[in-house]
Short mmCIF file of C-alpha atoms and ligand atoms in Angstrom, two decimals:
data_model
loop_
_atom_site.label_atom_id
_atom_site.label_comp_id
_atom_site.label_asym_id
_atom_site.label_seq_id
_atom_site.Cartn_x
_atom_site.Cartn_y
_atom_site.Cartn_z
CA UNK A 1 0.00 0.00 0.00
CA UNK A 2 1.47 3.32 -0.93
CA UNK A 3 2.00 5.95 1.62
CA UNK A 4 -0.73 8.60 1.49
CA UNK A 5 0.25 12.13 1.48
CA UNK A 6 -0.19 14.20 4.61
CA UNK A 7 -1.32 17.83 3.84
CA UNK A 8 -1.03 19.87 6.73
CA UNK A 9 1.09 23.03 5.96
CA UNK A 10 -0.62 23.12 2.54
CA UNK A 11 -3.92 21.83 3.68
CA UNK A 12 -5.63 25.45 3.16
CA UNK A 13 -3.52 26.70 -0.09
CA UNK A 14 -6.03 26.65 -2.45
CA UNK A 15 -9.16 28.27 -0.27
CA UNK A 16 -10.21 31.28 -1.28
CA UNK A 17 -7.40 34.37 0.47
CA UNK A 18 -5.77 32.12 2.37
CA UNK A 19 -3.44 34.29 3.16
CA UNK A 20 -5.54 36.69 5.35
CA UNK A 21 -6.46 37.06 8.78
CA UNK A 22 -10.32 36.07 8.44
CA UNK A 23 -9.75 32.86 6.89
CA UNK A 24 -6.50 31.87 9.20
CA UNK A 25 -8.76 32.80 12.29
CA UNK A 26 -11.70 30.55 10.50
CA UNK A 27 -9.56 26.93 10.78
CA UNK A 28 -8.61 27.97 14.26
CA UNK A 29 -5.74 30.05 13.19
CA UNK A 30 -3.71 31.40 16.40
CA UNK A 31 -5.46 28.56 18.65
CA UNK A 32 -2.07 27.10 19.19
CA UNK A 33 -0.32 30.43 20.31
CA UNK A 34 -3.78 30.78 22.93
CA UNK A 35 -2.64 27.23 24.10
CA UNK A 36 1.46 27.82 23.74
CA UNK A 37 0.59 31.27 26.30
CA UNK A 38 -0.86 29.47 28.73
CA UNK A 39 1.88 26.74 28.59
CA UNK A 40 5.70 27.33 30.72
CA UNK A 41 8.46 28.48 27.46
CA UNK A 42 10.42 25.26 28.76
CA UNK A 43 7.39 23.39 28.45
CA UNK A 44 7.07 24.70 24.70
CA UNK A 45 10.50 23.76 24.05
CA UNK A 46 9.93 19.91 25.51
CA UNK A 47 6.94 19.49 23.61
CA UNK A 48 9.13 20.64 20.34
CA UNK A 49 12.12 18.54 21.45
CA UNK A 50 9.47 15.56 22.11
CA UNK A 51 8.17 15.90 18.89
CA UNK A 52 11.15 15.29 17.55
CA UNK A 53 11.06 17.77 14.79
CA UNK A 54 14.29 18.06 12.37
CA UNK A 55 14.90 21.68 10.75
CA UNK A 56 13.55 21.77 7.08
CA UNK A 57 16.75 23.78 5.88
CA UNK A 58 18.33 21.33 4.79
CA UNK A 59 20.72 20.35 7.47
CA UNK A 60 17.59 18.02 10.26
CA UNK A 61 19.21 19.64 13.46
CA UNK A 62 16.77 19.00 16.23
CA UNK A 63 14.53 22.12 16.40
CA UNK A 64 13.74 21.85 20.01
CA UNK A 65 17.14 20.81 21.03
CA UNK A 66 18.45 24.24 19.37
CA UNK A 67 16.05 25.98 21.50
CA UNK A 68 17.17 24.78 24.38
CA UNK A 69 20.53 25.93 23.76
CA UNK A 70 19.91 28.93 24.36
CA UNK A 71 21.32 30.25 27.92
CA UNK A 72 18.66 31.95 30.07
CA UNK A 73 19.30 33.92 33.25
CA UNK A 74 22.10 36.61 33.53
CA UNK A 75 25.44 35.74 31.77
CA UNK A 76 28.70 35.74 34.51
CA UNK A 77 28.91 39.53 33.68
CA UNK A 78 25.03 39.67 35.77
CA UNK A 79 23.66 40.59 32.66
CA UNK A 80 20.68 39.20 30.74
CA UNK A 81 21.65 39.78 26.91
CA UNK A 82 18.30 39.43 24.69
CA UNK A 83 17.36 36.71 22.65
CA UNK A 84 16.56 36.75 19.27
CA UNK A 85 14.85 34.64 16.93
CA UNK A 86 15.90 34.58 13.20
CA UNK A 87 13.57 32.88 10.38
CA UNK A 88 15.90 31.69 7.61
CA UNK A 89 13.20 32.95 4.38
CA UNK A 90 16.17 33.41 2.05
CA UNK A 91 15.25 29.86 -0.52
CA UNK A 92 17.72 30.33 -3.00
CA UNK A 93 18.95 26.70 -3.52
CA UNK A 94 18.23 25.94 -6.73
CA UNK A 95 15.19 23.36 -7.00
CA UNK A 96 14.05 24.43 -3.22
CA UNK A 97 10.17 26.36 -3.67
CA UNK A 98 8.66 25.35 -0.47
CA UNK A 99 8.87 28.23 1.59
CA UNK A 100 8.16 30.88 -0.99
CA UNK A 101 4.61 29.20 -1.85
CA UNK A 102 4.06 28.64 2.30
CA UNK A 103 4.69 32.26 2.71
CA UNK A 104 2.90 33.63 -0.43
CA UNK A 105 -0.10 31.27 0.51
CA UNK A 106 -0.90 31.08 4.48
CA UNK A 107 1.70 33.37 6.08
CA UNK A 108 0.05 33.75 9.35
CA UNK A 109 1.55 30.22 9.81
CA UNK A 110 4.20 31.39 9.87
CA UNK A 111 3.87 34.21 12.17
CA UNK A 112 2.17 32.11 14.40
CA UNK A 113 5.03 29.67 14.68
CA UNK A 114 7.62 32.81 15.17
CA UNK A 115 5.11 34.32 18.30
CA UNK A 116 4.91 30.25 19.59
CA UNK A 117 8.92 30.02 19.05
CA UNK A 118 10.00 33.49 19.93
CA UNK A 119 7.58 32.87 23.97
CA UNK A 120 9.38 29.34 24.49
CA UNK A 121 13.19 30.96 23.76
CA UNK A 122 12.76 34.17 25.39
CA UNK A 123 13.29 36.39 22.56
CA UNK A 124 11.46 39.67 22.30
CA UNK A 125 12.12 40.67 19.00
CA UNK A 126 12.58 38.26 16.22
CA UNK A 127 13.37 38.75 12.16
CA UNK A 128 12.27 37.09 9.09
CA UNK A 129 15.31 37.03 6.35
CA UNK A 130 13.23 36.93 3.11
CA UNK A 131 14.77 36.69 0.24
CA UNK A 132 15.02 40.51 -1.99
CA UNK A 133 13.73 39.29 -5.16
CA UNK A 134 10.17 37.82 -4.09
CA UNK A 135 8.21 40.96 -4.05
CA UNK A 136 4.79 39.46 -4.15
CA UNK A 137 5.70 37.52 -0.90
CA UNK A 138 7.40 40.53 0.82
CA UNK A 139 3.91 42.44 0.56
CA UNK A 140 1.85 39.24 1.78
CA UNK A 141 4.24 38.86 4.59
CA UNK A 142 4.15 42.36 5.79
CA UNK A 143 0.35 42.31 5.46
CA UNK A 144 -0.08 39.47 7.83
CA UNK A 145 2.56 41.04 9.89
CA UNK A 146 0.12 44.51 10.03
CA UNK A 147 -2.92 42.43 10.15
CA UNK A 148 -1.36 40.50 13.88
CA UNK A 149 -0.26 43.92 15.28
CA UNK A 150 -3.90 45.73 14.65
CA UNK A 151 -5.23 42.70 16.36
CA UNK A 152 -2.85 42.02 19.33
CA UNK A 153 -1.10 38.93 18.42
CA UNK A 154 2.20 40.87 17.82
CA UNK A 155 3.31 44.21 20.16
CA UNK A 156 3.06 44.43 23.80
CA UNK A 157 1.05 41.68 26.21
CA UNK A 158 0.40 39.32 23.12
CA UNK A 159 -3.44 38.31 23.92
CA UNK A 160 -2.94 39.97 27.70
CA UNK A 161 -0.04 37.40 28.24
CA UNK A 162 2.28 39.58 29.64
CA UNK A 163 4.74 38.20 26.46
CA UNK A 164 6.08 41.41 24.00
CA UNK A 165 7.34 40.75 20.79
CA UNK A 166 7.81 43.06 18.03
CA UNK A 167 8.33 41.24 14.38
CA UNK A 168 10.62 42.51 11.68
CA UNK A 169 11.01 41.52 8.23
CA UNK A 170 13.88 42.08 6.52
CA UNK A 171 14.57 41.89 2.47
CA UNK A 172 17.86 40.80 2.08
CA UNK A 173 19.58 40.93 -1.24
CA UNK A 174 19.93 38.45 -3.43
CA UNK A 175 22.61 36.15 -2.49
CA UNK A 176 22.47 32.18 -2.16
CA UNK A 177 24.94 32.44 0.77
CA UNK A 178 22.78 35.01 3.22
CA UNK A 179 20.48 31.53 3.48
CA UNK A 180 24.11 30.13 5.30
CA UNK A 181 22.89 31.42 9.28
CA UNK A 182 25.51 32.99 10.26
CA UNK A 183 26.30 34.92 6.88
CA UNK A 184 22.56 35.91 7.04
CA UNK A 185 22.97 37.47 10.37
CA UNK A 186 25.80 39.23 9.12
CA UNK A 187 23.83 40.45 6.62
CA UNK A 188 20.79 41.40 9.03
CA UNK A 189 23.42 43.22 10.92
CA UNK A 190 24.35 45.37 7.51
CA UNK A 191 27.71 43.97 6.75
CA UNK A 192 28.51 42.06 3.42
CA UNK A 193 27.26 38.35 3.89
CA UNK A 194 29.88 36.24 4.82
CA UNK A 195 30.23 32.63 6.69
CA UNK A 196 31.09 33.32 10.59
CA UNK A 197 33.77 31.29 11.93
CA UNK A 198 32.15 28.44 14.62
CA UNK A 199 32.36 28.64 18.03
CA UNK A 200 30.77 30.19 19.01
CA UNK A 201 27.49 29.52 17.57
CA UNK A 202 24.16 31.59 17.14
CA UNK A 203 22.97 30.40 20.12
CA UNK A 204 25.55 31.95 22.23
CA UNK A 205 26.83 34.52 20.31
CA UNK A 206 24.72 35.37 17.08
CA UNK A 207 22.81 38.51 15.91
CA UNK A 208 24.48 41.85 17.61
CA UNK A 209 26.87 38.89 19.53
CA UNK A 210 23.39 37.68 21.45
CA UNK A 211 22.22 34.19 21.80
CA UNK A 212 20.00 33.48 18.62
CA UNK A 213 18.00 30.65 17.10
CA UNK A 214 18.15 30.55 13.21
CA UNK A 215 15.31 28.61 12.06
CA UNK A 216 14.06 27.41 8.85
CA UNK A 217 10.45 28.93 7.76
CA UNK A 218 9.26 25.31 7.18
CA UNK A 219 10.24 23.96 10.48
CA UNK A 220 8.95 27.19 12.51
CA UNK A 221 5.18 27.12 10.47
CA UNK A 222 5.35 23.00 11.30
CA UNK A 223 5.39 24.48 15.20
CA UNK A 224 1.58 25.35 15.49
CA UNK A 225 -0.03 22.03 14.54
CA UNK A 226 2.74 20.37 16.61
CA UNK A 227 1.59 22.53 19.48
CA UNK A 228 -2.24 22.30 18.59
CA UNK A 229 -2.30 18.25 17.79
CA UNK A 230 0.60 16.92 20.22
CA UNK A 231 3.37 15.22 19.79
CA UNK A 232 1.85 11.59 19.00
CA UNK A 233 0.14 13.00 16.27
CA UNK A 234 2.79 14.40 15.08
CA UNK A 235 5.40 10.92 15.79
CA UNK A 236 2.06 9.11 14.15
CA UNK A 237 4.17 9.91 10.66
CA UNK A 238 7.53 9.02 9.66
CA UNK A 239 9.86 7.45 11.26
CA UNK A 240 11.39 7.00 14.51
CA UNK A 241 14.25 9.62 13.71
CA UNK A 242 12.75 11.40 11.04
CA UNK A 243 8.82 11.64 12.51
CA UNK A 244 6.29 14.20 11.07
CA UNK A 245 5.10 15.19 7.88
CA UNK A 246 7.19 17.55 5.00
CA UNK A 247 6.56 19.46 2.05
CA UNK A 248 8.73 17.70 -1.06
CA UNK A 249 8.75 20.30 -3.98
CA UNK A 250 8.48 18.18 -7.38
CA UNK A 251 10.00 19.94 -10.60
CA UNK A 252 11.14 19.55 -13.99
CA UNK A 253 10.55 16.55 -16.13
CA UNK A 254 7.56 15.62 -14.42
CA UNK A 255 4.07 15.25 -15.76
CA UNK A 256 2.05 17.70 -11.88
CA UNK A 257 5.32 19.54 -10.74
CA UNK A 258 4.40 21.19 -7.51
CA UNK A 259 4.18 20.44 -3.95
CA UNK A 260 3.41 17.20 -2.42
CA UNK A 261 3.21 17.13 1.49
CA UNK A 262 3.96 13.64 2.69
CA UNK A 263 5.10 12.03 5.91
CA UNK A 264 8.76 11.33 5.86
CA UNK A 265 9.82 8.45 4.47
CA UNK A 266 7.93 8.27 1.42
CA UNK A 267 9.45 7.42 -1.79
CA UNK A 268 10.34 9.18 -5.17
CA UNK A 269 8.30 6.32 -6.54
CA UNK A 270 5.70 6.95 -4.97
CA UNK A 271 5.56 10.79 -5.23
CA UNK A 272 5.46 10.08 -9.08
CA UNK A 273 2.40 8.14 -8.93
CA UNK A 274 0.56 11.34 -7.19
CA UNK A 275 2.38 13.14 -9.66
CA UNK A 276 1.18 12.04 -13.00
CA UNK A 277 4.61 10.35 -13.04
CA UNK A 278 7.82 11.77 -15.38
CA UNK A 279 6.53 13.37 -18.52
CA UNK A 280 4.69 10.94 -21.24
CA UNK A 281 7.02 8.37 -23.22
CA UNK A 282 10.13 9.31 -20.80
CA UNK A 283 12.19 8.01 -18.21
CA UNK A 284 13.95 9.34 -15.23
CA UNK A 285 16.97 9.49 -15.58
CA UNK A 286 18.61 11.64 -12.80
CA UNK A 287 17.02 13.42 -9.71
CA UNK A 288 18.29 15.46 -6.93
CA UNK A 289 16.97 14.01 -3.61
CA UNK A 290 17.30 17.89 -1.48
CA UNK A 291 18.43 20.49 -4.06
CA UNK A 292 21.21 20.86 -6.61
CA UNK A 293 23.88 20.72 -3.17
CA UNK A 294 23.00 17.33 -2.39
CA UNK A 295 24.68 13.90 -4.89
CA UNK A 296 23.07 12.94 -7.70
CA UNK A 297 20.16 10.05 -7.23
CA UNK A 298 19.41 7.59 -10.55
CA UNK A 299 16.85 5.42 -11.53
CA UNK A 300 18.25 2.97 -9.05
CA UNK A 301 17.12 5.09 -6.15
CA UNK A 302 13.35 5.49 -6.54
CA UNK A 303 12.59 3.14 -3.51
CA UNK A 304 15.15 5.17 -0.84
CA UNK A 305 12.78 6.52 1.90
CA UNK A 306 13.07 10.38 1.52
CA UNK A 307 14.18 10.86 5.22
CA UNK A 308 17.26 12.03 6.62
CA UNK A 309 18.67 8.18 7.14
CA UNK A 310 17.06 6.74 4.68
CA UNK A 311 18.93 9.24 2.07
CA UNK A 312 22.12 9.26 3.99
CA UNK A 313 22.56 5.39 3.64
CA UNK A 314 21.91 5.66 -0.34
CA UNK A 315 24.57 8.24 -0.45
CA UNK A 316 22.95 11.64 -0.79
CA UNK A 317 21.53 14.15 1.94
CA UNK A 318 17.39 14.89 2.24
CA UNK A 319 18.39 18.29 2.23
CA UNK A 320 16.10 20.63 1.36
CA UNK A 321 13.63 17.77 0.05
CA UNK A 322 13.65 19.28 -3.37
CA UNK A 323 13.42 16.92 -5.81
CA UNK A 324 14.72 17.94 -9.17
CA UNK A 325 13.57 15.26 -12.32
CA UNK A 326 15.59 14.82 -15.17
CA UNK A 327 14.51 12.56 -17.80
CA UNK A 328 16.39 11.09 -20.36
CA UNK A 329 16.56 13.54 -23.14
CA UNK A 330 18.77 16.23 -20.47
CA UNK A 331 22.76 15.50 -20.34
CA UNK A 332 24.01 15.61 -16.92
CA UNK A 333 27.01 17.00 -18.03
CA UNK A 334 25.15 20.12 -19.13
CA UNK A 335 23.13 20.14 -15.91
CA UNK A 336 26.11 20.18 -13.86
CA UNK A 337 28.04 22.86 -15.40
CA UNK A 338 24.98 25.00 -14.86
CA UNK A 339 25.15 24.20 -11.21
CA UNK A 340 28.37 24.44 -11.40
CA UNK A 341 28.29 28.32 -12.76
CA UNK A 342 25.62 29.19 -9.63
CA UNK A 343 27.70 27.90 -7.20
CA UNK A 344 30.95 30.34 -8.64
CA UNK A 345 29.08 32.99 -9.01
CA UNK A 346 27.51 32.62 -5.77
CA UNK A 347 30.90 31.50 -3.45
CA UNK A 348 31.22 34.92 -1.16
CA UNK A 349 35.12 34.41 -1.93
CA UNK A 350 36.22 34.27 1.97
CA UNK A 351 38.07 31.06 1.60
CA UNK A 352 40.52 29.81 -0.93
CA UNK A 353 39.39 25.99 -1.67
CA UNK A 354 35.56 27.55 -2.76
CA UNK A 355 36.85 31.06 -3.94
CA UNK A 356 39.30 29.49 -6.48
CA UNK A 357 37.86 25.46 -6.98
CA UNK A 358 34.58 26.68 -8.05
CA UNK A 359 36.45 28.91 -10.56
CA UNK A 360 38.45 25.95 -11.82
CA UNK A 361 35.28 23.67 -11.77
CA UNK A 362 33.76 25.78 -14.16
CA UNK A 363 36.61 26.00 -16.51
CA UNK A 364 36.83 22.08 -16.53
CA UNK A 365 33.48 21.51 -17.07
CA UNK A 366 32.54 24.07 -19.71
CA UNK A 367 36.02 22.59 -21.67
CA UNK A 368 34.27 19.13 -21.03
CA UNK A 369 30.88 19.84 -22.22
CA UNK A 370 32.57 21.89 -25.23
CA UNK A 371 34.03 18.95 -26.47
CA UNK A 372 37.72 20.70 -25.48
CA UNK A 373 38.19 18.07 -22.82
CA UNK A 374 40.56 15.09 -22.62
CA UNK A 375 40.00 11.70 -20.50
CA UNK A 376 42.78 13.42 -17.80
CA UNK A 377 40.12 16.17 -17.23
CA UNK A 378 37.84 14.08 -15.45
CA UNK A 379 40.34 13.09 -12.98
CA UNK A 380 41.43 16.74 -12.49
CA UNK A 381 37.40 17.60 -11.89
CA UNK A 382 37.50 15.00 -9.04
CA UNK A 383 40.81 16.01 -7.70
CA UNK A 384 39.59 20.16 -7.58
CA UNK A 385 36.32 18.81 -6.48
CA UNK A 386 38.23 16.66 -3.55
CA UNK A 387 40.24 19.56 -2.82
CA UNK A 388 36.86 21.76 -2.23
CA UNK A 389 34.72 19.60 -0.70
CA UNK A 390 35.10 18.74 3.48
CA UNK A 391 37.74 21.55 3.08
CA UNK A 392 36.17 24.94 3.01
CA UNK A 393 34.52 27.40 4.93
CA UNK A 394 31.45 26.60 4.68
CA UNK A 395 28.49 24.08 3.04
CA UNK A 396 28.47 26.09 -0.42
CA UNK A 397 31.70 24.26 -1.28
CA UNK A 398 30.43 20.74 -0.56
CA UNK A 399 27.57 21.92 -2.37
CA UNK A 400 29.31 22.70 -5.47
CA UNK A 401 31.04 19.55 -5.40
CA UNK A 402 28.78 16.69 -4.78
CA UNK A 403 26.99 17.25 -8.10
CA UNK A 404 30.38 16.90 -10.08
CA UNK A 405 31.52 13.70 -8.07
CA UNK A 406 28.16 12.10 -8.36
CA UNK A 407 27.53 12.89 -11.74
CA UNK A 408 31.23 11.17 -12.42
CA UNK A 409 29.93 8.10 -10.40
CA UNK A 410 26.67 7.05 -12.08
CA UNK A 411 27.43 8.72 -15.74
CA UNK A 412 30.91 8.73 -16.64
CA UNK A 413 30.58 7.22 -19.54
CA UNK A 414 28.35 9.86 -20.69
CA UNK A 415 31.10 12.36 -19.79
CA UNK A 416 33.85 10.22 -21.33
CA UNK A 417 31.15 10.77 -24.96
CA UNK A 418 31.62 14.45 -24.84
CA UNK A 419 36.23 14.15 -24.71
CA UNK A 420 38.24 14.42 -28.00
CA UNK A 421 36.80 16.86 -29.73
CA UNK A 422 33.01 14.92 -30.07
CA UNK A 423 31.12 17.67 -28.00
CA UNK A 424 27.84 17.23 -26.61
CA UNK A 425 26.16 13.96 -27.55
CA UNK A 426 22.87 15.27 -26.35
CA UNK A 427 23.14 18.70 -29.11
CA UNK A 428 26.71 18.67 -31.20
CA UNK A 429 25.39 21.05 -33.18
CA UNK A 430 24.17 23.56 -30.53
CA UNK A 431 27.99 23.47 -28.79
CA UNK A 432 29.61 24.10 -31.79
CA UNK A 433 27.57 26.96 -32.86
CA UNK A 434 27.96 28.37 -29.59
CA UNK A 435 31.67 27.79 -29.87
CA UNK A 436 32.01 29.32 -32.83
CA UNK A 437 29.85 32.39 -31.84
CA UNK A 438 32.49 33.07 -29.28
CA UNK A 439 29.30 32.82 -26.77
CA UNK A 440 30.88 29.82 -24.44
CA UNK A 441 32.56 32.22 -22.27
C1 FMN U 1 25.06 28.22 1.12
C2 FMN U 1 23.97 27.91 2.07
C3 FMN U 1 22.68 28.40 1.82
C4 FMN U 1 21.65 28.13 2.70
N1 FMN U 1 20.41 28.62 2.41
C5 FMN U 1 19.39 28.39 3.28
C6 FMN U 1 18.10 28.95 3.05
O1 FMN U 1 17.87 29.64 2.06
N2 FMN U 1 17.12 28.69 3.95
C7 FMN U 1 17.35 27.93 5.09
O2 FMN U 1 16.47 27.76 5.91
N3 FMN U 1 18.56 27.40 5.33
C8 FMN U 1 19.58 27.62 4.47
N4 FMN U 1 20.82 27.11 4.75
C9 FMN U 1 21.00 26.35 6.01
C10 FMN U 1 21.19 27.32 7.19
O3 FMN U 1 22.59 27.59 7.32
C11 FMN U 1 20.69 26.75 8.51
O4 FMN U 1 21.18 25.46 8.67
C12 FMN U 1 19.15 26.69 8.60
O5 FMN U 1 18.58 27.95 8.36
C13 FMN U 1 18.76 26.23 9.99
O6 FMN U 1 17.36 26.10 10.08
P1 FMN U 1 16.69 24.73 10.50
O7 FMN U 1 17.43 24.21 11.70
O8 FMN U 1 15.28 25.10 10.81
O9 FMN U 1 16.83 23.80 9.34
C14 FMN U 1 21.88 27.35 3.87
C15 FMN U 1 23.17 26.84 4.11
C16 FMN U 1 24.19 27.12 3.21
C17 FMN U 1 25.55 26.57 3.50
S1 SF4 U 2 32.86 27.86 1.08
FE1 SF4 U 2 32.55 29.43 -0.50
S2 SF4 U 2 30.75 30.54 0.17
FE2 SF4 U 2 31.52 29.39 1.97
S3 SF4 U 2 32.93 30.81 2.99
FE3 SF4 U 2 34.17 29.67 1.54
S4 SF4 U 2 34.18 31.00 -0.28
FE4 SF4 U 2 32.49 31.68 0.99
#
């Protein structure tokens, strides 16, 4: 029997303005931040920790166990420093559209997970990082934001609580590595976004050097129904380790690309079949299991459970559960180099094995896909890509080099097609016009 889907973020995204305050309030929108206020903040942060809920952002830290690192009383000094809580809205990974359509659709999910999360850690003042170039969300957003002051869910004595919390939302840029937490809280802070050297961490020493909890937007709107429903209902899905329910974001080469909210666990097989499967009279023939930073999955992988084990033991990361579908007409080698070319121009340059590997990466590849390449290229690719990944700064390396290393494991013969001088197997003629156009740069 096939594991049915499990809509409860995106239960409500197709009623009529979902988004506003009226229809929130009408599915008992804000009934779990009435129960959260009358609950202790440690108890908040038990029930979370109980839950066992895993941060959608891609890396599964244990959202209530981050809570609970953050120190409360005075500090040796006799000094209370505030606490902050940060909502990581910056989605840029390429293939990751879950937050964007959470936000757009029901954002006083959202805020009602940031009030619930900001009570149980302390915090009086808490941020959401959204992402510059989403305008349409960034008015939706601020709208719900407006709507929960005017009404008393956000300001002073939250629903005559005694609890203050003023709400912020911040447009950040454009950059893929603000969504790294402790570049983004540079950012918030008004520097240039750049990687923090750990320890300390954000939740000793993170925005303005206070203790802060960063916090995907998925895993703080999951906080409500947790809160609301209890933790059983919430263990009732997934797995032991990986319990709860997700939003997967289908795309590309399949036949209903869009969101499909699931218990953990679930397979890409099985995702197809609610999706109308890969496009008519194709095959899969590639698929990223979290995003273009995690390795390369193949037709060989369609029964690994999509949870963070599951995943882990086939050789990949969940990541941010976006799964990218490439059938067979695409050549990975082409796919790559694009990936490749984000994560270049993205790398923030602060450390040498991303600043200059991604650089090389690119070269390599493009000479590859060109048809300039020779069989000791692909050993150089794995050697540069060896040399970035597990050695840099931060993530965004290993991220640029897991799709060049897994591509070279499942389809080097395909790579080996495009040496000598043949060019691209998939189009020949389309990379030698481009050569000759002087438009591979
Ligand atoms: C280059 C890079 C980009 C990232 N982008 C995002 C992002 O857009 N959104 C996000 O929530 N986490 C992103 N992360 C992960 C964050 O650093 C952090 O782990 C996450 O916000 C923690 O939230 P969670 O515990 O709720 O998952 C990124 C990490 C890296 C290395
Ligand atoms: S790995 Fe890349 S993005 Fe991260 S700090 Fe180094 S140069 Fe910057």
């Amino acid at each position: 029997m096939s594991t049915p889907l499990a809509p409860v973020l995106s239960a409500h995204w197709d009623d009529p303005n979902a988004w506003t305050l009226e229809s929130y309030l009408s599915r008992d929108g804000y009934g779990a931040l009435r129960k959260a206020l009358r609950m202790d903040p440690d108890e908040v942060i038990q029930t979370v920790k109980d839950a066992g809920l895993r941060g959608r952002g891609g890396a599964g830290f244990p959202t209530g166990l981050k809570w609970g690192f953050i120190p409360q009383g005075p500090g040796p000094d006799g000094v209370t420093a505030p606490h902050y809580l940060v909502v990581n809205a910056d989605e840029s990974e390429p293939g990751t559209c879950k937050d964007i359509p959470l936000m757009l659709a029901t954002p006083h999910t959202l805020v009602e997970g940031v009030i619930i999360a900001a009570y149980a850690i302390r915090a009086n003042t808490a941020f959401i990082y959204l992402r510059g170039e989403v305008v349409p969300v960034l008015r939706r957003l601020r709208a719900a934001v407006d709507q929960a002051y005017a009404t008393g869910l956000l300001g002073r004595d939250i629903l005559g609580s005694g609890f203050d919390l003023e709400l912020i939302v911040h447009v950040g840029a454009g950059a893929y590595i603000c969504g790294e937490e402790t570049a983004l809280l540079d950012s918030l802070e008004g520097r240039r976004g750049q990687p923090r050297l750990r320890p300390p961490f954000p939740a000793v020493a993170g925005l303005y050097a206070c203790p802060t909890v960063v916090n995907n937007v998925e895993s703080i709107a999951s906080v409500p129904a947790i809160i609301a429903n209890g933790t059983d209902w919430f263990r009732s899905m997934g797995s032991e380790k990986s319990p709860g329910f997700t939003l997967y974001s289908l795309s590309g080469h399949v036949a209903r690309p869009g969101q499909y909210e699931a218990p953990l666990g679930i397979t890409l097989r099985e995702l197809l079949d609610y999706a109308g499967g890969v496009r008519a009279g194709h095959r899969i023939k590639f698929w990223t299991p979290g995003g273009s930073s995690t390795p390369l999955f193949t037709d060989e992988h369609l029964d690994v459970p999509l949870d963070y084990e599951g995943v882990a033991a086939a050789g990949s990361m969940l990541g941010t559960k976006a799964l990218q579908i490439f059938d067979e007409t695409t050549c990975v080698v082409r796919a790559v180099l694009r990936w490749t070319e984000f994560y270049a121009h993205e790398s923030c340059g602060k450390c040498t094995p991303c600043r200059e590997g991604t650089y090389w990466l690119v070269q390599l590849m493009r000479r590859v896909e060109n048809g300039e390449g020779v069989a000791a290229d692909l050993e150089k690719l794995l050697d540069v890509s060896d040399s970035v990944l597990g050695k840099s700064f931060c993530a965004l390396g290993d991220g640029a080099a897991s799709p060049i290393m897994s591509s070279l494991k499942y389809f080097r013969e395909e790579y080996a097609a495009h040496l000598d001088g043949a060019g691209c197997p998939f189009d020949p003629a389309r990379a030698t016009a481009w050569a000759e156009a002087g438009e591979v740069r």
